[in-house]
Amino acid sequence: MRKRLLNNLGLKLVSVFMAVAIWFTVVMISNPKDSVTFNNISVNLVNTELLEGEDKLYEVLDNTDRVRVTVEAPRKVINQLRSSDIIAEADVSRLTEVNTIAINCSVLNNAVEISSITSNPDVVRLKVEEKATKWVNVKLNTVGEVAEGHIVYSVSSDQTRMEISGPESVVSEIDHAGLEMDVTGATENVSGNVEIRFYDIEGNLVDNTTDIVKNADNMHMEVKVLATKEVPIEVLATGTPAEGYLITGRVECSPSTVVLAGTTSALADISKITATIDITGESEDEERIINLRSYLDNSIYFADRNFNGRVNAVAHIEPSVERTLAIPGRNIFVQNLPEGFELEFAEGQQTYRLRISGLNAAVSAVEQGAVQGTLDIGAWMRAQNMSELSAGTYEIPLEFNVPGDVKIENEVSARVTIAEADEEDEE
């Protein structure tokens, strides 16, 4: 058997080679059919303007516009085909009642012999709905906390409303557009272009907005950040109340403090807000509404945007009361009597009647025994333009030490006799 196999080996190899060559030649001449499959071929939708003309929008479902195309053709043709040679189209004018469109496939060169060409899937499935348009509000929001001692005073954007259009199902779900800016640690204004997002009526983000048409993808947003400072409110009463009445000096203000907002440098010069209330001619408590805004520079704001700057002030007014004090003579002291003179009080002047007036609390607080009177000879002489004192009997006014919130209503004088002192007395 070995001899038979090896006998004429060269001739046998030549025979095999010739057989293969003949088979190849036959195959090349006959050009048998074969097939090839191209994946991920994009389907071109044509005549989409027909839907647009009816104010309708469409969405391709389940990626049915990306198909697998199988071509059957002679092997010579198959070997030359590339995915770029494949054309897949779906004509919208052939849209069915169930919103499907048959896919028509072809190759670029019409002269190429093609036995068959098919796609999988063989239809494009669409979601078709009415086009809707509406205006929505633009809402602004900040995230994060500004630096301590600062507040977000206001937020603004270049638009407060915007027009959107798109599929009715999506547009109807959108309640408003939203802008959001991070202000974490901010001590001054923050601004920039912010992405526009859409939210439903409950504030949830609407995700499927790729088909929504809007005039811009971003919008400019600015956040005003100001320093804050709490200061007291001081209200002063001005003017004179009606005759017989006095201002108590107590003016109540509600609220008694206010938180201001502004730049750090502007707030540094403010320690309090001082306002006034006129009580001229009033005979009872005077209540007024005071607008603090008129006492502040335009660069200063109220930290609470809901506070209108108006505070309620009450100036308390009470009737003036009178009281007569009996000041004993021992409470009268002589001052500045020139040397060489002596002084005696007239007989019968053991007490002096002093009439005082003021608020009831102040007048009642005066202790009669603590009130002292002063007979100032030097002051009296200056008032009389006397350069030298002469002996005689005089009526000289007394001065009394009463509290400053009490008024002396009458002039009290002491009748005294001034004589030159005897030399023996001086010794």
Short mmCIF file of C-alpha atoms in Angstrom, two decimals:
data_model
loop_
_atom_site.label_atom_id
_atom_site.label_comp_id
_atom_site.label_asym_id
_atom_site.label_seq_id
_atom_site.Cartn_x
_atom_site.Cartn_y
_atom_site.Cartn_z
CA MET A 1 0.00 0.00 0.00
CA ARG A 2 2.88 2.32 0.82
CA LYS A 3 4.46 1.62 -2.52
CA ARG A 4 1.22 2.33 -4.29
CA LEU A 5 0.80 5.68 -2.48
CA LEU A 6 4.32 6.81 -3.11
CA ASN A 7 4.45 5.52 -6.66
CA ASN A 8 4.30 8.44 -9.12
CA LEU A 9 3.90 10.98 -6.23
CA GLY A 10 4.75 13.98 -8.37
CA LEU A 11 2.17 13.03 -10.95
CA LYS A 12 -0.45 12.66 -8.26
CA LEU A 13 0.33 16.12 -6.75
CA VAL A 14 0.09 17.69 -10.16
CA SER A 15 -3.30 16.07 -10.59
CA VAL A 16 -4.57 17.48 -7.29
CA PHE A 17 -3.35 20.98 -8.15
CA MET A 18 -5.02 20.82 -11.56
CA ALA A 19 -8.27 19.67 -9.97
CA VAL A 20 -8.30 22.59 -7.60
CA ALA A 21 -7.52 25.01 -10.42
CA ILE A 22 -10.28 23.62 -12.54
CA TRP A 23 -12.76 23.89 -9.58
CA PHE A 24 -11.79 27.48 -8.94
CA THR A 25 -12.15 28.34 -12.61
CA VAL A 26 -15.60 26.79 -12.69
CA VAL A 27 -16.61 28.69 -9.58
CA MET A 28 -15.37 31.96 -11.00
CA ILE A 29 -17.20 31.40 -14.21
CA SER A 30 -20.49 30.33 -12.61
CA ASN A 31 -20.37 33.13 -9.86
CA PRO A 32 -22.71 31.44 -7.34
CA LYS A 33 -25.04 33.43 -5.03
CA ASP A 34 -24.14 34.37 -1.46
CA SER A 35 -25.50 36.66 1.30
CA VAL A 36 -24.14 39.23 3.76
CA THR A 37 -25.71 41.02 6.72
CA PHE A 38 -24.96 44.65 7.72
CA ASN A 39 -25.82 45.74 11.24
CA ASN A 40 -26.88 49.12 12.63
CA ILE A 41 -28.02 50.66 9.35
CA SER A 42 -29.74 54.01 9.88
CA VAL A 43 -33.19 54.38 8.35
CA ASN A 44 -33.81 57.74 6.70
CA LEU A 45 -37.33 59.11 7.25
CA VAL A 46 -38.57 61.02 4.20
CA ASN A 47 -41.53 63.36 3.77
CA THR A 48 -41.57 64.20 7.49
CA GLU A 49 -42.83 67.65 6.52
CA LEU A 50 -46.23 66.05 6.02
CA LEU A 51 -46.51 65.60 9.79
CA GLU A 52 -45.10 69.05 10.48
CA GLY A 53 -47.72 70.56 8.17
CA GLU A 54 -50.41 69.00 10.35
CA ASP A 55 -48.78 70.38 13.54
CA LYS A 56 -47.83 66.90 14.60
CA LEU A 57 -44.63 65.60 16.11
CA TYR A 58 -43.20 62.12 16.03
CA GLU A 59 -40.85 59.98 18.04
CA VAL A 60 -39.19 56.77 16.82
CA LEU A 61 -39.98 53.92 19.19
CA ASP A 62 -37.61 51.18 20.34
CA ASN A 63 -34.79 52.27 17.99
CA THR A 64 -36.66 50.84 15.03
CA ASP A 65 -34.83 53.34 12.81
CA ARG A 66 -31.64 51.29 13.29
CA VAL A 67 -31.95 47.99 11.39
CA ARG A 68 -30.03 44.90 10.29
CA VAL A 69 -29.98 44.56 6.45
CA THR A 70 -29.34 41.25 4.66
CA VAL A 71 -28.33 41.28 0.98
CA GLU A 72 -28.37 38.23 -1.32
CA ALA A 73 -26.34 38.58 -4.53
CA PRO A 74 -23.61 36.93 -6.60
CA ARG A 75 -20.54 36.37 -4.59
CA LYS A 76 -18.56 38.82 -6.69
CA VAL A 77 -21.06 41.54 -5.75
CA ILE A 78 -21.18 40.47 -2.12
CA ASN A 79 -17.44 40.78 -1.79
CA GLN A 80 -17.56 44.38 -2.96
CA LEU A 81 -20.44 45.62 -0.81
CA ARG A 82 -19.90 47.86 2.23
CA SER A 83 -22.39 49.15 4.81
CA SER A 84 -22.08 52.62 3.27
CA ASP A 85 -23.58 51.19 0.06
CA ILE A 86 -26.83 50.31 1.81
CA ILE A 87 -29.78 52.70 1.70
CA ALA A 88 -32.74 52.26 4.07
CA GLU A 89 -35.71 54.62 3.83
CA ALA A 90 -39.17 54.93 5.37
CA ASP A 91 -41.69 57.18 3.62
CA VAL A 92 -43.93 59.02 6.09
CA SER A 93 -46.59 59.33 3.40
CA ARG A 94 -47.11 55.57 3.85
CA LEU A 95 -47.77 55.86 7.59
CA THR A 96 -50.33 53.30 8.68
CA GLU A 97 -53.15 53.73 11.18
CA VAL A 98 -51.01 51.99 13.79
CA ASN A 99 -48.18 54.44 13.13
CA THR A 100 -45.80 52.09 11.33
CA ILE A 101 -43.90 52.70 8.08
CA ALA A 102 -42.51 49.96 5.86
CA ILE A 103 -38.76 50.14 5.35
CA ASN A 104 -37.49 50.08 1.76
CA CYS A 105 -33.86 48.99 1.32
CA SER A 106 -31.61 49.38 -1.73
CA VAL A 107 -27.96 49.80 -2.73
CA LEU A 108 -26.34 52.92 -4.08
CA ASN A 109 -25.46 51.41 -7.49
CA ASN A 110 -28.69 50.42 -9.19
CA ALA A 111 -26.76 48.54 -11.85
CA VAL A 112 -25.51 46.02 -9.33
CA GLU A 113 -27.29 42.68 -9.59
CA ILE A 114 -29.10 42.05 -6.31
CA SER A 115 -31.21 38.98 -5.76
CA SER A 116 -32.89 40.25 -2.55
CA ILE A 117 -32.44 42.81 0.20
CA THR A 118 -34.39 42.77 3.47
CA SER A 119 -34.28 44.51 6.84
CA ASN A 120 -34.98 43.41 10.36
CA PRO A 121 -37.15 44.94 11.66
CA ASP A 122 -38.97 45.71 8.45
CA VAL A 123 -41.01 48.67 9.75
CA VAL A 124 -40.30 51.84 11.70
CA ARG A 125 -42.66 52.34 14.60
CA LEU A 126 -43.55 55.93 15.52
CA LYS A 127 -45.28 57.71 18.35
CA VAL A 128 -47.24 60.51 16.69
CA GLU A 129 -49.00 63.23 18.66
CA GLU A 130 -50.19 66.79 18.37
CA LYS A 131 -47.72 69.64 18.73
CA ALA A 132 -48.40 71.94 21.72
CA THR A 133 -47.07 75.40 22.59
CA LYS A 134 -47.37 77.37 25.81
CA TRP A 135 -45.69 79.96 28.01
CA VAL A 136 -44.27 78.91 31.38
CA ASN A 137 -42.87 80.91 34.29
CA VAL A 138 -39.16 80.81 35.05
CA LYS A 139 -38.56 80.06 38.73
CA LEU A 140 -35.22 80.75 40.39
CA ASN A 141 -33.65 78.79 43.20
CA THR A 142 -30.38 78.74 45.12
CA VAL A 143 -28.67 75.79 46.77
CA GLY A 144 -26.19 75.84 49.62
CA GLU A 145 -25.73 78.37 52.42
CA VAL A 146 -24.03 81.74 52.03
CA ALA A 147 -21.32 82.79 54.51
CA GLU A 148 -22.35 83.51 58.10
CA GLY A 149 -23.66 87.03 58.56
CA HIS A 150 -24.86 87.21 54.95
CA ILE A 151 -28.15 86.54 53.18
CA VAL A 152 -29.42 85.91 49.68
CA TYR A 153 -31.27 89.19 49.22
CA SER A 154 -32.63 88.63 45.71
CA VAL A 155 -32.34 86.47 42.62
CA SER A 156 -33.00 87.58 39.07
CA SER A 157 -32.68 86.40 35.49
CA ASP A 158 -32.92 87.96 32.07
CA GLN A 159 -36.33 86.31 31.53
CA THR A 160 -39.28 85.64 33.80
CA ARG A 161 -41.31 83.66 31.24
CA MET A 162 -40.42 81.57 28.23
CA GLU A 163 -42.26 79.89 25.37
CA ILE A 164 -41.88 76.14 24.83
CA SER A 165 -43.24 73.78 22.21
CA GLY A 166 -43.14 70.05 21.71
CA PRO A 167 -45.20 66.88 22.03
CA GLU A 168 -48.49 67.57 23.75
CA SER A 169 -47.93 64.82 26.34
CA VAL A 170 -44.64 66.36 27.44
CA VAL A 171 -45.68 70.01 27.24
CA SER A 172 -48.79 69.35 29.32
CA GLU A 173 -46.62 67.79 32.03
CA ILE A 174 -44.37 70.86 32.34
CA ASP A 175 -45.49 73.45 34.91
CA HIS A 176 -42.47 75.77 34.93
CA ALA A 177 -38.86 76.21 33.93
CA GLY A 178 -36.26 76.34 36.68
CA LEU A 179 -32.80 77.80 37.18
CA GLU A 180 -30.58 76.76 40.08
CA MET A 181 -27.34 78.33 41.32
CA ASP A 182 -24.96 77.22 44.07
CA VAL A 183 -24.16 80.01 46.60
CA THR A 184 -22.27 77.97 49.19
CA GLY A 185 -20.00 80.26 51.25
CA ALA A 186 -20.73 83.34 49.11
CA THR A 187 -19.98 86.81 50.53
CA GLU A 188 -20.74 88.77 47.37
CA ASN A 189 -22.97 88.60 44.31
CA VAL A 190 -22.92 85.39 42.27
CA SER A 191 -23.89 85.26 38.60
CA GLY A 192 -23.53 83.09 35.51
CA ASN A 193 -25.30 81.16 32.77
CA VAL A 194 -27.42 78.32 34.16
CA GLU A 195 -28.92 75.29 32.41
CA ILE A 196 -32.70 75.47 31.97
CA ARG A 197 -34.63 72.54 33.39
CA PHE A 198 -38.32 71.77 33.43
CA TYR A 199 -40.49 70.73 36.38
CA ASP A 200 -44.02 69.48 36.89
CA ILE A 201 -46.58 71.13 39.18
CA GLU A 202 -45.24 69.20 42.19
CA GLY A 203 -41.69 70.38 41.58
CA ASN A 204 -40.41 67.09 40.17
CA LEU A 205 -37.90 67.19 37.32
CA VAL A 206 -39.38 66.30 33.92
CA ASP A 207 -36.81 64.07 32.20
CA ASN A 208 -38.18 63.44 28.70
CA THR A 209 -37.66 66.96 27.37
CA THR A 210 -35.27 66.27 24.49
CA ASP A 211 -38.02 67.10 21.98
CA ILE A 212 -38.96 70.36 23.71
CA VAL A 213 -38.11 73.41 21.60
CA LYS A 214 -37.01 76.49 23.54
CA ASN A 215 -35.22 79.71 22.64
CA ALA A 216 -32.07 78.82 24.61
CA ASP A 217 -30.49 76.02 26.59
CA ASN A 218 -29.05 78.40 29.20
CA MET A 219 -30.22 81.58 30.89
CA HIS A 220 -28.29 84.25 32.80
CA MET A 221 -28.99 84.30 36.54
CA GLU A 222 -27.74 86.71 39.19
CA VAL A 223 -27.89 86.29 42.98
CA LYS A 224 -27.47 89.39 45.18
CA VAL A 225 -25.64 88.47 48.40
CA LEU A 226 -25.52 91.09 51.18
CA ALA A 227 -24.09 91.36 54.68
CA THR A 228 -26.55 91.81 57.57
CA LYS A 229 -26.60 93.80 60.81
CA GLU A 230 -29.22 94.12 63.56
CA VAL A 231 -29.57 97.66 64.92
CA PRO A 232 -31.87 99.26 67.52
CA ILE A 233 -34.60 101.75 66.58
CA GLU A 234 -34.58 104.98 68.60
CA VAL A 235 -37.61 107.27 68.40
CA LEU A 236 -37.36 110.77 69.89
CA ALA A 237 -40.33 113.00 70.74
CA THR A 238 -40.05 116.56 69.46
CA GLY A 239 -42.18 119.63 70.08
CA THR A 240 -44.17 120.70 73.14
CA PRO A 241 -47.42 119.04 74.23
CA ALA A 242 -50.55 121.00 75.13
CA GLU A 243 -50.44 123.33 78.13
CA GLY A 244 -50.60 121.41 81.37
CA TYR A 245 -49.15 118.24 79.82
CA LEU A 246 -45.66 116.79 79.68
CA ILE A 247 -43.86 114.21 77.61
CA THR A 248 -42.80 111.33 79.82
CA GLY A 249 -39.63 110.78 77.85
CA ARG A 250 -40.71 107.24 77.16
CA VAL A 251 -41.32 106.43 73.48
CA GLU A 252 -42.13 102.82 72.71
CA CYS A 253 -41.35 101.36 69.31
CA SER A 254 -42.49 98.06 67.87
CA PRO A 255 -40.42 96.37 66.64
CA SER A 256 -37.54 97.80 68.65
CA THR A 257 -34.81 96.46 66.36
CA VAL A 258 -34.46 95.79 62.67
CA VAL A 259 -32.05 93.68 60.61
CA LEU A 260 -30.46 95.66 57.78
CA ALA A 261 -28.73 94.35 54.67
CA GLY A 262 -26.07 96.00 52.55
CA THR A 263 -22.39 95.99 51.81
CA THR A 264 -20.07 95.55 54.77
CA SER A 265 -18.69 99.08 54.37
CA ALA A 266 -22.16 100.66 54.18
CA LEU A 267 -23.36 98.86 57.33
CA ALA A 268 -20.25 99.79 59.31
CA ASP A 269 -21.44 103.41 59.66
CA ILE A 270 -24.84 102.47 61.11
CA SER A 271 -25.17 101.81 64.85
CA LYS A 272 -28.87 102.64 65.19
CA ILE A 273 -31.80 104.24 63.37
CA THR A 274 -33.01 107.48 64.99
CA ALA A 275 -36.48 108.67 64.05
CA THR A 276 -38.69 111.46 65.45
CA ILE A 277 -42.32 111.89 66.41
CA ASP A 278 -43.85 115.36 66.79
CA ILE A 279 -46.08 115.75 69.87
CA THR A 280 -46.77 119.49 69.53
CA GLY A 281 -50.12 120.40 71.10
CA GLU A 282 -50.95 116.84 72.10
CA SER A 283 -52.68 116.05 75.41
CA GLU A 284 -52.63 112.26 75.30
CA ASP A 285 -50.38 109.46 74.13
CA GLU A 286 -49.43 110.06 70.52
CA GLU A 287 -49.26 106.99 68.29
CA ARG A 288 -47.70 107.22 64.85
CA ILE A 289 -46.58 104.92 62.05
CA ILE A 290 -42.97 105.74 61.17
CA ASN A 291 -41.44 104.77 57.84
CA LEU A 292 -37.83 103.82 58.54
CA ARG A 293 -37.09 103.84 54.81
CA SER A 294 -36.93 107.64 54.89
CA TYR A 295 -34.10 107.48 57.43
CA LEU A 296 -31.89 105.14 55.40
CA ASP A 297 -29.66 105.52 52.38
CA ASN A 298 -30.80 103.82 49.18
CA SER A 299 -27.87 101.40 49.43
CA ILE A 300 -29.29 99.93 52.65
CA TYR A 301 -32.09 97.35 52.54
CA PHE A 302 -34.22 95.50 55.04
CA ALA A 303 -33.03 91.91 55.37
CA ASP A 304 -36.63 90.71 55.57
CA ARG A 305 -38.07 91.35 52.10
CA ASN A 306 -41.58 91.14 53.58
CA PHE A 307 -40.89 94.00 56.02
CA ASN A 308 -42.18 97.30 54.57
CA GLY A 309 -40.08 99.50 56.86
CA ARG A 310 -43.00 100.79 58.92
CA VAL A 311 -42.89 100.64 62.72
CA ASN A 312 -45.43 101.65 65.34
CA ALA A 313 -44.24 104.33 67.80
CA VAL A 314 -46.07 105.63 70.89
CA ALA A 315 -44.95 108.79 72.72
CA HIS A 316 -46.40 108.81 76.23
CA ILE A 317 -47.88 112.09 77.48
CA GLU A 318 -49.21 112.75 80.98
CA PRO A 319 -50.82 115.70 82.75
CA SER A 320 -48.47 117.91 84.72
CA VAL A 321 -49.14 117.79 88.49
CA GLU A 322 -48.24 120.35 91.14
CA ARG A 323 -47.18 120.00 94.75
CA THR A 324 -46.32 122.58 97.41
CA LEU A 325 -43.39 121.85 99.67
CA ALA A 326 -42.77 123.44 103.07
CA ILE A 327 -39.02 123.96 103.32
CA PRO A 328 -37.89 124.64 106.91
CA GLY A 329 -35.55 127.55 107.58
CA ARG A 330 -32.82 125.21 108.77
CA ASN A 331 -32.57 123.92 105.18
CA ILE A 332 -31.55 127.37 103.90
CA PHE A 333 -27.82 128.03 103.61
CA VAL A 334 -26.00 131.31 102.98
CA GLN A 335 -23.16 131.47 100.47
CA ASN A 336 -20.68 134.11 99.34
CA LEU A 337 -21.41 136.71 102.07
CA PRO A 338 -18.63 139.33 101.80
CA GLU A 339 -16.23 139.66 104.72
CA GLY A 340 -17.12 142.26 107.30
CA PHE A 341 -20.86 141.64 107.05
CA GLU A 342 -23.34 139.58 108.94
CA LEU A 343 -26.81 138.40 107.94
CA GLU A 344 -30.01 137.70 109.82
CA PHE A 345 -33.28 136.29 108.55
CA ALA A 346 -36.43 138.28 109.27
CA GLU A 347 -38.57 137.06 112.09
CA GLY A 348 -41.46 134.78 111.08
CA GLN A 349 -39.64 133.15 108.18
CA GLN A 350 -39.43 129.68 109.63
CA THR A 351 -40.66 127.89 106.50
CA TYR A 352 -40.68 128.62 102.79
CA ARG A 353 -43.44 127.54 100.43
CA LEU A 354 -42.02 125.98 97.27
CA ARG A 355 -44.43 124.98 94.50
CA ILE A 356 -43.13 122.34 92.11
CA SER A 357 -44.64 120.68 89.04
CA GLY A 358 -43.86 117.79 86.71
CA LEU A 359 -44.84 114.23 85.99
CA ASN A 360 -46.64 112.55 88.83
CA ALA A 361 -43.89 109.99 89.36
CA ALA A 362 -41.17 112.65 89.51
CA VAL A 363 -43.09 115.06 91.77
CA SER A 364 -44.11 112.28 94.15
CA ALA A 365 -40.53 111.12 94.43
CA VAL A 366 -39.30 114.47 95.86
CA GLU A 367 -38.56 114.17 99.59
CA GLN A 368 -39.51 117.45 101.21
CA GLY A 369 -36.94 117.21 103.99
CA ALA A 370 -34.13 116.63 101.53
CA VAL A 371 -34.74 119.83 99.59
CA GLN A 372 -32.26 122.54 100.47
CA GLY A 373 -32.25 126.20 99.60
CA THR A 374 -29.29 128.47 98.91
CA LEU A 375 -29.03 132.19 99.57
CA ASP A 376 -26.17 133.17 97.28
CA ILE A 377 -25.21 136.77 98.16
CA GLY A 378 -22.51 136.92 95.53
CA ALA A 379 -24.86 135.83 92.73
CA TRP A 380 -27.52 138.26 93.94
CA MET A 381 -25.01 141.16 93.93
CA ARG A 382 -23.96 140.36 90.37
CA ALA A 383 -27.61 140.27 89.30
CA GLN A 384 -28.09 143.70 90.92
CA ASN A 385 -24.88 145.08 89.43
CA MET A 386 -23.61 145.77 92.94
CA SER A 387 -19.86 146.02 93.23
CA GLU A 388 -19.98 146.57 97.01
CA LEU A 389 -22.42 145.37 99.59
CA SER A 390 -24.19 147.92 101.78
CA ALA A 391 -25.93 147.28 105.06
CA GLY A 392 -29.72 147.08 104.84
CA THR A 393 -32.78 144.87 104.60
CA TYR A 394 -33.25 142.99 101.33
CA GLU A 395 -35.51 140.45 99.59
CA ILE A 396 -33.10 137.98 98.06
CA PRO A 397 -34.26 135.04 95.83
CA LEU A 398 -33.55 131.53 97.02
CA GLU A 399 -32.33 128.68 94.85
CA PHE A 400 -33.45 125.11 95.60
CA ASN A 401 -31.87 121.79 94.70
CA VAL A 402 -34.76 119.87 93.12
CA PRO A 403 -34.38 117.01 90.57
CA GLY A 404 -33.97 118.03 86.98
CA ASP A 405 -37.29 116.47 85.91
CA VAL A 406 -39.14 118.72 88.38
CA LYS A 407 -39.94 122.37 87.65
CA ILE A 408 -40.14 125.15 90.27
CA GLU A 409 -43.33 127.14 89.62
CA ASN A 410 -42.88 130.09 92.06
CA GLU A 411 -40.08 132.39 93.07
CA VAL A 412 -39.23 132.14 96.74
CA SER A 413 -37.32 134.97 98.48
CA ALA A 414 -35.89 135.41 101.94
CA ARG A 415 -36.13 138.72 103.75
CA VAL A 416 -32.78 139.32 105.38
CA THR A 417 -31.01 142.11 107.20
CA ILE A 418 -27.37 142.66 106.35
CA ALA A 419 -25.22 144.69 108.73
CA GLU A 420 -21.61 145.42 109.14
CA ALA A 421 -20.05 143.12 111.63
CA ASP A 422 -18.71 144.57 114.89
CA GLU A 423 -14.98 144.46 115.25
CA GLU A 424 -15.42 142.49 118.47
CA ASP A 425 -17.49 139.95 116.58
CA GLU A 426 -14.79 139.67 113.97
CA GLU A 427 -12.22 139.06 116.67
#
